C-alpha cells in the first residue's frame, strides 16, 4: 500500500470515528451539546469582531500616496522652533533613509472669528511642506508652500470650509482670525485628510 494513501485512509477513519462519537454525545446529552455549540459560536463571533475592529483601527492604510513610506517620528529632537517658525533639524532631515521631512504640532482649540461670530475649532501648526511630504493634493489653493515665509497662512479642512464658509470657492485669500491673530486662507484639504487628529485648520 502507498504510505501516503494509507496515511490518508487512517486520517479519514479517525475523522469518521470522531464524528460518530460527537453525534452520539449530542444525541445522549443535547443540553450540553447546545451549550458547547453556543459557546463556540459566541467565541468565533467575538474573535471575528475583534479582528475587524483591530484591522480598521491599527492596520488600515493611511489615505496618502505611498503611505508605506510615511513614518511618524515623535520627539523634540526632530525639530527646532525659533522666532515662531518651524525648521527641520538638519541632523534629522539629512539622516540616511530620510527623503523629506515635515513637522506638525497639535495646538488644541482656537476661536475662529468670522463675520462677527466666534467658532471653536481644532487647529495644528505645521511646516510649509507638510502636505507636499505626505503627497496630498489640496482641493484647491496654492497651499502653505505658496505663501510668503513671514505670512501666517491657513489650510482649512473640507468640513470646516463647508460648515463655516458654505463651500464658497472664493474663500481663498480671505483673512480669518484665530485666537486674535489674522491668517490668510491658502487652501482647502481633501476630505480623506483626517490627520493630524481631526484638525480643522
C-alpha atoms as a printed R data frame, in Angstrom:
    type eleno elety resid chain resno       x      y      z
1   ATOM     1    CA   UNK     A     1   0.000  0.000  0.000
2   ATOM     2    CA   UNK     A     2   1.192  3.523 -0.801
3   ATOM     3    CA   UNK     A     3   2.256  5.059  2.563
4   ATOM     4    CA   UNK     A     4   0.765  8.410  1.623
5   ATOM     5    CA   UNK     A     5  -2.588  6.944  0.561
6   ATOM     6    CA   UNK     A     6  -2.510  4.627  3.564
7   ATOM     7    CA   UNK     A     7  -1.930  7.589  5.901
8   ATOM     8    CA   UNK     A     8  -4.839  9.422  4.309
9   ATOM     9    CA   UNK     A     9  -7.116  6.425  4.873
10  ATOM    10    CA   UNK     A    10  -6.110  6.284  8.543
11  ATOM    11    CA   UNK     A    11  -6.852 10.019  8.984
12  ATOM    12    CA   UNK     A    12 -10.223  9.590  7.290
13  ATOM    13    CA   UNK     A    13 -11.023  6.674  9.579
14  ATOM    14    CA   UNK     A    14 -10.070  8.729 12.655
15  ATOM    15    CA   UNK     A    15 -12.255 11.616 11.435
16  ATOM    16    CA   UNK     A    16 -15.207  9.259 10.905
17  ATOM    17    CA   UNK     A    17 -14.720  7.803 14.368
18  ATOM    18    CA   UNK     A    18 -14.562 11.271 15.942
19  ATOM    19    CA   UNK     A    19 -17.686 12.443 14.116
20  ATOM    20    CA   UNK     A    20 -19.556  9.301 15.200
21  ATOM    21    CA   UNK     A    21 -18.609  9.915 18.853
22  ATOM    22    CA   UNK     A    22 -19.603 13.599 18.626
23  ATOM    23    CA   UNK     A    23 -23.023 12.729 17.170
24  ATOM    24    CA   UNK     A    24 -23.536 10.052 19.856
25  ATOM    25    CA   UNK     A    25 -22.663 12.620 22.566
26  ATOM    26    CA   UNK     A    26 -25.071 15.165 21.086
27  ATOM    27    CA   UNK     A    27 -27.834 12.547 20.942
28  ATOM    28    CA   UNK     A    28 -27.337 11.424 24.559
29  ATOM    29    CA   UNK     A    29 -26.724 14.903 26.084
30  ATOM    30    CA   UNK     A    30 -28.488 17.512 23.924
31  ATOM    31    CA   UNK     A    31 -28.329 20.281 26.555
32  ATOM    32    CA   UNK     A    32 -24.548 20.024 26.981
33  ATOM    33    CA   UNK     A    33 -24.091 19.814 23.213
34  ATOM    34    CA   UNK     A    34 -26.152 23.004 22.768
35  ATOM    35    CA   UNK     A    35 -24.029 24.817 25.362
36  ATOM    36    CA   UNK     A    36 -20.806 23.716 23.617
37  ATOM    37    CA   UNK     A    37 -22.048 24.794 20.162
38  ATOM    38    CA   UNK     A    38 -23.342 28.136 21.523
39  ATOM    39    CA   UNK     A    39 -20.015 28.804 23.290
40  ATOM    40    CA   UNK     A    40 -18.050 28.081 20.111
41  ATOM    41    CA   UNK     A    41 -20.386 30.314 18.091
42  ATOM    42    CA   UNK     A    42 -20.007 33.229 20.533
43  ATOM    43    CA   UNK     A    43 -16.228 32.781 20.683
44  ATOM    44    CA   UNK     A    44 -15.883 32.737 16.895
45  ATOM    45    CA   UNK     A    45 -18.159 35.780 16.554
46  ATOM    46    CA   UNK     A    46 -16.220 37.727 19.185
47  ATOM    47    CA   UNK     A    47 -12.923 36.810 17.533
48  ATOM    48    CA   UNK     A    48 -14.168 37.996 14.132
49  ATOM    49    CA   UNK     A    49 -15.457 41.266 15.614
50  ATOM    50    CA   UNK     A    50 -12.187 41.970 17.456
51  ATOM    51    CA   UNK     A    51 -10.164 41.309 14.304
52  ATOM    52    CA   UNK     A    52 -12.423 43.596 12.244
53  ATOM    53    CA   UNK     A    53 -12.075 46.429 14.779
54  ATOM    54    CA   UNK     A    54  -8.307 45.939 15.106
55  ATOM    55    CA   UNK     A    55  -7.925 45.942 11.330
56  ATOM    56    CA   UNK     A    56  -9.960 49.129 10.955
57  ATOM    57    CA   UNK     A    57  -8.018 50.945 13.691
58  ATOM    58    CA   UNK     A    58  -4.498 49.552 13.501
59  ATOM    59    CA   UNK     A    59  -3.923 48.001 10.085
60  ATOM    60    CA   UNK     A    60  -5.807 50.142  7.562
61  ATOM    61    CA   UNK     A    61  -3.697 52.157  5.124
62  ATOM    62    CA   UNK     A    62  -3.234 55.877  5.546
63  ATOM    63    CA   UNK     A    63  -5.040 57.867  2.834
64  ATOM    64    CA   UNK     A    64  -1.789 59.155  1.353
65  ATOM    65    CA   UNK     A    65   0.210 58.384 -1.749
66  ATOM    66    CA   UNK     A    66   2.899 55.758 -0.968
67  ATOM    67    CA   UNK     A    67   1.643 55.535  2.625
68  ATOM    68    CA   UNK     A    68   4.028 52.649  3.320
69  ATOM    69    CA   UNK     A    69   6.901 55.132  3.120
70  ATOM    70    CA   UNK     A    70   5.422 57.560  5.654
71  ATOM    71    CA   UNK     A    71   6.926 57.367  9.150
72  ATOM    72    CA   UNK     A    72   5.813 59.336 12.200
73  ATOM    73    CA   UNK     A    73   8.709 60.293 14.477
74  ATOM    74    CA   UNK     A    74   7.843 61.618 17.906
75  ATOM    75    CA   UNK     A    75  10.104 63.857 19.959
76  ATOM    76    CA   UNK     A    76  11.576 67.335 20.071
77  ATOM    77    CA   UNK     A    77  14.912 66.121 18.691
78  ATOM    78    CA   UNK     A    78  13.411 66.091 15.205
79  ATOM    79    CA   UNK     A    79  12.658 69.810 15.027
80  ATOM    80    CA   UNK     A    80  13.756 73.241 16.112
81  ATOM    81    CA   UNK     A    81  11.348 76.085 16.745
82  ATOM    82    CA   UNK     A    82  12.658 79.603 16.730
83  ATOM    83    CA   UNK     A    83  11.076 83.005 16.124
84  ATOM    84    CA   UNK     A    84   7.629 81.474 15.679
85  ATOM    85    CA   UNK     A    85   8.776 79.462 12.665
86  ATOM    86    CA   UNK     A    86   9.462 75.755 12.227
87  ATOM    87    CA   UNK     A    87  12.762 74.432 10.974
88  ATOM    88    CA   UNK     A    88  13.729 70.824 10.341
89  ATOM    89    CA   UNK     A    89  16.763 69.787 12.331
90  ATOM    90    CA   UNK     A    90  19.423 69.227  9.594
91  ATOM    91    CA   UNK     A    91  20.853 66.289 11.537
92  ATOM    92    CA   UNK     A    92  17.489 64.537 11.255
93  ATOM    93    CA   UNK     A    93  16.489 65.552  7.721
94  ATOM    94    CA   UNK     A    94  19.927 64.563  6.397
95  ATOM    95    CA   UNK     A    95  19.895 61.128  8.033
96  ATOM    96    CA   UNK     A    96  20.145 58.077  5.732
97  ATOM    97    CA   UNK     A    97  16.737 56.902  4.517
98  ATOM    98    CA   UNK     A    98  15.009 60.253  5.079
99  ATOM    99    CA   UNK     A    99  13.874 61.593  1.707
100 ATOM   100    CA   UNK     A   100  11.933 64.567  3.100
101 ATOM   101    CA   UNK     A   101  10.580 65.642  6.462
102 ATOM   102    CA   UNK     A   102   7.787 67.860  7.732
103 ATOM   103    CA   UNK     A   103   6.610 68.934 11.163
104 ATOM   104    CA   UNK     A   104   3.223 69.219 12.786
105 ATOM   105    CA   UNK     A   105   2.308 70.298 16.303
106 ATOM   106    CA   UNK     A   106  -1.273 69.990 17.596
107 ATOM   107    CA   UNK     A   107  -2.330 73.324 19.079
108 ATOM   108    CA   UNK     A   108  -5.617 72.208 20.597
109 ATOM   109    CA   UNK     A   109  -8.591 74.505 20.222
110 ATOM   110    CA   UNK     A   110  -8.789 78.028 18.811
111 ATOM   111    CA   UNK     A   111 -11.509 80.634 18.416
112 ATOM   112    CA   UNK     A   112 -12.199 81.253 14.725
113 ATOM   113    CA   UNK     A   113 -13.615 84.747 14.269
114 ATOM   114    CA   UNK     A   114 -15.514 85.270 11.024
115 ATOM   115    CA   UNK     A   115 -18.228 87.859 10.288
116 ATOM   116    CA   UNK     A   116 -18.660 88.852 13.906
117 ATOM   117    CA   UNK     A   117 -19.111 85.318 15.251
118 ATOM   118    CA   UNK     A   118 -16.665 83.031 17.057
119 ATOM   119    CA   UNK     A   119 -16.448 79.279 16.426
120 ATOM   120    CA   UNK     A   120 -14.313 76.830 18.385
121 ATOM   121    CA   UNK     A   121 -12.185 74.707 16.046
122 ATOM   122    CA   UNK     A   122  -9.298 72.240 16.368
123 ATOM   123    CA   UNK     A   123  -6.012 73.551 14.962
124 ATOM   124    CA   UNK     A   124  -2.430 72.385 14.376
125 ATOM   125    CA   UNK     A   125   0.724 74.158 13.309
126 ATOM   126    CA   UNK     A   126   2.764 72.611 10.504
127 ATOM   127    CA   UNK     A   127   5.812 73.314  8.427
128 ATOM   128    CA   UNK     A   128   5.039 74.750  4.983
129 ATOM   129    CA   UNK     A   129   5.915 71.470  3.215
130 ATOM   130    CA   UNK     A   130   3.555 69.316  5.313
131 ATOM   131    CA   UNK     A   131   1.073 68.395  2.550
132 ATOM   132    CA   UNK     A   132   3.844 68.066 -0.015
133 ATOM   133    CA   UNK     A   133   5.703 65.486  2.110
134 ATOM   134    CA   UNK     A   134   2.504 63.443  2.553
135 ATOM   135    CA   UNK     A   135   1.812 63.625 -1.194
136 ATOM   136    CA   UNK     A   136  -1.568 65.306 -0.641
137 ATOM   137    CA   UNK     A   137  -3.119 67.461 -3.372
138 ATOM   138    CA   UNK     A   138  -5.393 70.138 -1.942
139 ATOM   139    CA   UNK     A   139  -8.941 70.510 -3.265
140 ATOM   140    CA   UNK     A   140  -7.872 73.967 -4.373
141 ATOM   141    CA   UNK     A   141  -5.451 76.721 -3.460
142 ATOM   142    CA   UNK     A   142  -1.650 77.046 -3.601
143 ATOM   143    CA   UNK     A   143  -1.258 75.678 -0.079
144 ATOM   144    CA   UNK     A   144   1.286 76.612  2.544
145 ATOM   145    CA   UNK     A   145   4.256 76.445  0.173
146 ATOM   146    CA   UNK     A   146   2.615 79.168 -1.933
147 ATOM   147    CA   UNK     A   147   2.530 81.642  0.947
148 ATOM   148    CA   UNK     A   148   5.224 84.113  1.951
149 ATOM   149    CA   UNK     A   149   7.691 82.933  4.585
150 ATOM   150    CA   UNK     A   150   6.706 85.703  7.037
151 ATOM   151    CA   UNK     A   151   2.952 85.274  6.484
152 ATOM   152    CA   UNK     A   152   0.540 83.460  8.783
153 ATOM   153    CA   UNK     A   153  -1.379 81.145  6.446
154 ATOM   154    CA   UNK     A   154  -4.056 78.509  6.986
155 ATOM   155    CA   UNK     A   155  -5.384 75.454  5.138
156 ATOM   156    CA   UNK     A   156  -8.967 74.573  6.055
157 ATOM   157    CA   UNK     A   157 -10.433 71.096  6.304
158 ATOM   158    CA   UNK     A   158 -13.217 70.398  3.819
159 ATOM   159    CA   UNK     A   159 -15.711 70.041  6.690
160 ATOM   160    CA   UNK     A   160 -14.831 73.477  8.119
161 ATOM   161    CA   UNK     A   161 -14.907 75.049  4.650
162 ATOM   162    CA   UNK     A   162 -18.420 73.682  4.086
163 ATOM   163    CA   UNK     A   163 -19.703 74.483  7.585
164 ATOM   164    CA   UNK     A   164 -18.253 77.951  8.167
165 ATOM   165    CA   UNK     A   165 -17.978 79.230  4.582
166 ATOM   166    CA   UNK     A   166 -20.811 77.435  2.780
167 ATOM   167    CA   UNK     A   167 -18.378 75.769  0.309
168 ATOM   168    CA   UNK     A   168 -17.624 79.194 -1.153
169 ATOM   169    CA   UNK     A   169 -14.712 78.787 -3.644
170 ATOM   170    CA   UNK     A   170 -13.854 82.483 -3.271
171 ATOM   171    CA   UNK     A   171 -12.680 81.790  0.281
172 ATOM   172    CA   UNK     A   172  -9.060 81.838 -0.959
173 ATOM   173    CA   UNK     A   173  -7.050 84.847  0.200
174 ATOM   174    CA   UNK     A   174  -9.759 85.743  2.699
175 ATOM   175    CA   UNK     A   175  -8.457 86.694  6.125
176 ATOM   176    CA   UNK     A   176  -9.646 84.841  9.218
177 ATOM   177    CA   UNK     A   177  -8.729 85.416 12.849
178 ATOM   178    CA   UNK     A   178  -7.604 82.522 15.059
179 ATOM   179    CA   UNK     A   179  -7.196 83.415 18.739
180 ATOM   180    CA   UNK     A   180  -6.828 87.069 17.824
181 ATOM   181    CA   UNK     A   181  -4.188 86.545 15.101
182 ATOM   182    CA   UNK     A   182  -5.011 87.052 11.395
183 ATOM   183    CA   UNK     A   183  -4.350 84.213  8.920
184 ATOM   184    CA   UNK     A   184  -4.764 84.180  5.160
185 ATOM   185    CA   UNK     A   185  -6.637 81.160  3.756
186 ATOM   186    CA   UNK     A   186  -4.370 79.469  1.195
187 ATOM   187    CA   UNK     A   187  -6.233 76.210  0.515
188 ATOM   188    CA   UNK     A   188  -8.774 73.551  1.414
189 ATOM   189    CA   UNK     A   189  -7.683 69.987  2.223
190 ATOM   190    CA   UNK     A   190  -9.440 66.953  0.667
191 ATOM   191    CA   UNK     A   191 -11.927 65.019  2.838
192 ATOM   192    CA   UNK     A   192  -9.689 61.959  3.311
193 ATOM   193    CA   UNK     A   193  -7.099 64.017  5.206
194 ATOM   194    CA   UNK     A   194  -8.155 63.492  8.814
195 ATOM   195    CA   UNK     A   195  -4.671 63.673 10.234
196 ATOM   196    CA   UNK     A   196  -3.376 65.107 12.436
197 ATOM   197    CA   UNK     A   197  -6.063 64.241 14.988
198 ATOM   198    CA   UNK     A   198  -9.113 65.677 13.256
199 ATOM   199    CA   UNK     A   199  -7.547 69.097 12.728
200 ATOM   200    CA   UNK     A   200  -9.858 71.643 11.101
201 ATOM   201    CA   UNK     A   201  -7.263 74.300 10.216
